Short mmCIF file of C-alpha atoms in Angstrom, two decimals:
data_model
loop_
_atom_site.label_atom_id
_atom_site.label_comp_id
_atom_site.label_asym_id
_atom_site.label_seq_id
_atom_site.Cartn_x
_atom_site.Cartn_y
_atom_site.Cartn_z
CA GLY A 1392 76.11 84.37 100.51
CA ALA A 1393 73.25 83.04 102.64
CA VAL A 1394 72.62 86.23 104.58
CA VAL A 1395 69.56 86.66 106.74
CA SER A 1396 68.58 90.00 108.21
CA GLN A 1397 66.20 90.94 110.99
CA HIS A 1398 64.58 94.24 111.72
CA PRO A 1399 64.51 95.82 114.19
CA SER A 1400 67.54 94.67 116.13
CA TRP A 1401 66.29 96.34 119.31
CA VAL A 1402 62.81 97.44 120.29
CA ILE A 1403 61.26 98.76 123.50
CA CYS A 1404 57.47 98.65 123.71
CA LYS A 1405 54.81 99.59 126.17
CA SER A 1406 52.74 96.79 127.61
CA GLY A 1407 49.66 96.15 125.53
CA THR A 1408 51.08 97.28 122.22
CA SER A 1409 51.97 95.03 119.32
CA VAL A 1410 55.33 94.74 117.67
CA LYS A 1411 56.32 93.33 114.31
CA ILE A 1412 59.68 91.73 113.59
CA GLU A 1413 60.83 91.13 110.03
CA CYS A 1414 63.08 88.34 108.84
CA ARG A 1415 64.51 88.52 105.34
CA SER A 1416 66.72 86.19 103.34
CA LEU A 1417 68.82 88.61 101.33
CA ASP A 1418 70.45 86.45 98.70
CA PHE A 1419 68.40 83.27 98.54
CA GLN A 1420 64.80 82.19 98.58
CA ALA A 1421 63.41 80.32 101.52
CA THR A 1422 60.12 78.48 101.46
CA THR A 1423 60.65 77.69 105.10
CA MET A 1424 61.73 80.02 107.87
CA PHE A 1425 61.83 79.42 111.60
CA TRP A 1426 61.22 81.63 114.60
CA TYR A 1427 63.05 80.97 117.84
CA ARG A 1428 63.01 82.53 121.25
CA GLN A 1429 66.08 82.55 123.45
CA PHE A 1430 66.10 83.21 127.18
CA PRO A 1431 69.28 84.40 128.87
CA LYS A 1432 71.98 81.76 129.06
CA GLN A 1433 69.76 79.17 127.42
CA SER A 1434 69.51 77.42 124.11
CA LEU A 1435 67.08 78.34 121.38
CA MET A 1436 63.44 77.42 121.76
CA LEU A 1437 61.65 76.82 118.47
CA MET A 1438 58.39 78.74 118.41
CA ALA A 1439 57.08 78.03 114.95
CA THR A 1440 57.85 77.02 111.40
CA SER A 1441 56.88 79.62 108.84
CA ASN A 1442 55.85 78.27 105.45
CA GLU A 1443 55.59 80.51 102.41
CA GLY A 1444 52.03 80.73 101.20
CA SER A 1445 50.52 78.70 104.01
CA LYS A 1446 49.83 78.84 107.71
CA ALA A 1447 52.65 78.60 110.18
CA THR A 1448 53.12 75.48 112.25
CA TYR A 1449 53.40 76.28 115.94
CA GLU A 1450 55.23 74.27 118.56
CA GLN A 1451 53.33 72.97 121.53
CA GLY A 1452 52.67 75.64 124.11
CA VAL A 1453 53.12 78.59 121.74
CA GLU A 1454 50.01 80.72 121.39
CA LYS A 1455 49.32 81.25 117.72
CA ASP A 1456 47.01 84.18 118.39
CA LYS A 1457 49.71 85.83 120.43
CA PHE A 1458 52.55 85.29 117.99
CA LEU A 1459 51.25 85.91 114.49
CA ILE A 1460 53.44 84.72 111.66
CA ASN A 1461 53.10 85.73 108.03
CA HIS A 1462 55.36 84.36 105.31
CA ALA A 1463 54.19 86.49 102.42
CA SER A 1464 57.06 85.91 100.04
CA LEU A 1465 60.02 83.62 99.53
CA THR A 1466 62.30 86.17 101.20
CA LEU A 1467 60.22 87.60 104.00
CA SER A 1468 58.59 86.27 107.14
CA THR A 1469 57.18 88.47 109.89
CA LEU A 1470 56.48 87.74 113.53
CA THR A 1471 53.97 89.97 115.26
CA VAL A 1472 53.79 89.85 119.03
CA THR A 1473 50.27 91.02 119.78
CA SER A 1474 49.39 92.84 122.98
CA ALA A 1475 52.89 92.38 124.29
CA HIS A 1476 53.49 92.05 128.02
CA PRO A 1477 56.69 92.11 130.06
CA GLU A 1478 56.89 88.32 130.02
CA ASP A 1479 57.24 88.50 126.23
CA SER A 1480 60.54 90.31 126.63
CA SER A 1481 63.15 88.11 125.07
CA PHE A 1482 65.64 87.64 122.26
CA TYR A 1483 63.87 86.51 119.11
CA ILE A 1484 65.89 84.89 116.34
CA CYS A 1485 64.74 83.82 112.91
CA SER A 1486 66.35 81.47 110.46
CA ALA A 1487 65.81 80.73 106.80
CA HIS A 1488 66.23 77.30 105.33
CA PHE A 1489 68.43 77.21 102.25
CA SER A 1490 66.98 74.08 100.70
CA SER A 1491 69.74 73.23 98.21
CA LEU A 1492 72.29 73.35 101.03
CA GLN A 1493 69.97 71.71 103.57
CA THR A 1494 71.11 74.35 106.05
CA GLN A 1495 69.43 76.93 108.27
CA TYR A 1496 70.98 80.39 108.22
CA PHE A 1497 70.19 82.65 111.13
CA GLY A 1498 69.36 86.30 111.46
CA PRO A 1499 71.16 88.50 113.99
CA GLY A 1500 68.24 88.47 116.40
CA THR A 1501 65.84 91.03 117.79
CA ARG A 1502 65.86 91.99 121.43
CA LEU A 1503 62.38 92.91 122.62
CA LEU A 1504 61.83 94.69 125.91
CA VAL A 1505 58.26 95.25 127.03
CA LEU A 1506 57.78 97.74 129.83
CA ALA B 332 63.17 61.55 117.96
CA GLN B 333 66.61 63.01 117.69
CA SER B 334 68.28 64.46 120.74
CA VAL B 335 71.57 66.25 121.24
CA THR B 336 73.75 66.32 124.33
CA GLN B 337 76.53 68.82 124.78
CA LEU B 338 78.72 67.76 127.65
CA GLY B 339 79.86 70.73 129.67
CA SER B 340 77.85 73.91 129.70
CA HIS B 341 81.07 75.83 130.30
CA VAL B 342 84.55 75.16 128.94
CA SER B 343 87.54 77.29 129.80
CA VAL B 344 90.87 77.13 127.98
CA SER B 345 94.01 79.19 127.81
CA GLU B 346 94.88 81.14 124.70
CA GLY B 347 96.81 78.84 122.38
CA ALA B 348 95.46 75.66 123.95
CA LEU B 349 93.38 72.99 122.28
CA VAL B 350 89.64 73.55 122.18
CA LEU B 351 87.40 70.49 122.49
CA LEU B 352 83.64 70.89 122.67
CA ARG B 353 81.68 67.68 122.95
CA CYS B 354 78.48 66.76 121.18
CA ASN B 355 76.66 63.44 121.18
CA TYR B 356 73.50 62.68 119.27
CA SER B 357 70.91 60.01 119.83
CA SER B 358 71.43 56.54 118.47
CA SER B 359 69.82 56.81 115.07
CA VAL B 360 72.18 58.29 112.50
CA PRO B 361 71.15 61.86 111.78
CA PRO B 362 71.15 63.05 108.19
CA TYR B 363 73.00 66.24 108.97
CA LEU B 364 74.98 67.60 111.89
CA PHE B 365 75.87 71.22 112.50
CA TRP B 366 77.91 73.42 114.76
CA TYR B 367 76.86 77.03 115.19
CA VAL B 368 78.56 79.82 117.14
CA GLN B 369 76.77 82.68 118.88
CA TYR B 370 78.58 85.81 119.98
CA PRO B 371 76.90 87.98 122.64
CA ASN B 372 73.69 89.65 121.51
CA GLN B 373 73.96 88.16 118.04
CA GLY B 374 72.32 85.43 116.02
CA LEU B 375 73.89 82.10 115.21
CA GLN B 376 76.65 81.73 112.65
CA LEU B 377 77.27 78.44 110.89
CA LEU B 378 80.70 77.03 111.73
CA LEU B 379 80.51 73.76 109.85
CA LYS B 380 78.21 70.92 108.90
CA TYR B 381 78.40 67.19 108.24
CA THR B 382 76.37 65.87 105.33
CA SER B 383 77.53 62.24 105.07
CA ALA B 384 80.49 62.99 102.86
CA ALA B 385 83.88 63.13 104.60
CA THR B 386 83.70 62.30 108.31
CA LEU B 387 86.20 65.04 109.17
CA VAL B 388 84.65 68.38 108.42
CA LYS B 389 86.58 71.62 108.30
CA GLY B 390 84.81 74.85 109.08
CA ILE B 391 85.50 78.51 109.45
CA ASN B 392 87.91 80.12 111.91
CA GLY B 393 90.10 77.00 112.08
CA PHE B 394 87.46 74.76 113.61
CA GLU B 395 86.84 71.19 112.57
CA ALA B 396 84.64 68.35 113.72
CA GLU B 397 84.73 64.62 113.24
CA PHE B 398 81.67 62.46 112.83
CA LYS B 399 82.14 59.16 114.68
CA LYS B 400 79.24 56.83 114.16
CA SER B 401 80.53 54.23 116.65
CA GLU B 402 80.58 56.85 119.37
CA THR B 403 77.51 58.80 118.15
CA SER B 404 79.65 61.89 118.48
CA PHE B 405 80.41 65.05 116.55
CA HIS B 406 82.95 66.85 118.72
CA LEU B 407 84.24 70.28 117.72
CA THR B 408 87.95 71.02 117.94
CA LYS B 409 90.42 73.77 117.25
CA PRO B 410 94.15 73.24 117.73
CA SER B 411 94.92 76.65 119.18
CA ALA B 412 92.35 78.86 120.90
CA HIS B 413 92.20 82.55 120.20
CA MET B 414 90.65 85.19 122.41
CA SER B 415 88.10 85.88 119.67
CA ASP B 416 86.81 82.30 119.96
CA ALA B 417 85.08 83.12 123.23
CA ALA B 418 81.40 82.58 122.52
CA GLU B 419 78.50 80.15 122.92
CA TYR B 420 78.62 77.07 120.72
CA PHE B 421 75.60 75.01 119.73
CA CYS B 422 75.55 71.55 118.23
CA ALA B 423 72.45 70.73 116.16
CA VAL B 424 71.11 67.82 114.17
CA SER B 425 68.40 67.65 111.57
CA GLU B 426 65.31 66.01 112.97
CA TRP B 427 65.08 63.36 110.28
CA CYS B 428 66.08 62.82 106.67
CA GLY B 429 64.50 65.54 104.60
CA SER B 430 63.48 67.55 107.65
CA GLU B 431 64.27 71.23 107.71
CA LYS B 432 63.90 71.38 111.49
CA LEU B 433 66.91 71.31 113.76
CA VAL B 434 67.27 69.87 117.23
CA PHE B 435 69.72 71.90 119.29
CA GLY B 436 71.92 71.04 122.20
CA LYS B 437 71.85 73.29 125.25
CA GLY B 438 75.03 75.02 124.22
CA THR B 439 78.56 75.30 125.59
CA LYS B 440 80.03 78.58 126.62
CA LEU B 441 83.71 78.81 125.73
CA THR B 442 85.93 81.11 127.73
CA VAL B 443 89.47 81.81 126.54
CA ASN B 444 91.89 83.02 129.18
CA PRO B 445 94.94 85.12 128.28
#
């Protein structure tokens, strides 16, 4: 149980285009999901907290107009990187909070390369 | 605010040797403590978690961790390393009681030598 999926796992985009990453909790409902960014050989950097039915809460320094988050249902949150540029290339990981277990379960990550 | 320190960004052990990965949290007692493992190009997988029940927590793949309040530590151990244990390990604590947010350590890369 407690499986979280992400799609796509790999995406290559041209500079200036937008890309959407989906995060789904497959066997539990999550009112709260999280989006992280991970640079090579570094720990996870929390970007935002995604709340079902309400606006996301962004961490300091994260542009909310650049990284659009929509948590439309209890099993799906999406991260859209708008007008992506090479500096947005990174490994993006989502997690879903399983409230009864008080535990975050992580997706497999999405590697974004912007050319 | 909670903080997590993982001593040693790199740990190297021989196959069959004891694995010890260190994690210390800030002074206030965190509600929950976690260890996650990350294999290359993958997300994080939960190894184990402490939720104020037993102080010695057993996880998957033969790992265990002991919560020591007096030392503000939650070190991860495995009696005998396997080649497949080579990965990045992250210690994390919940930000405060009732918080869904996690505070992560910087990670420790474990190398297992044949």
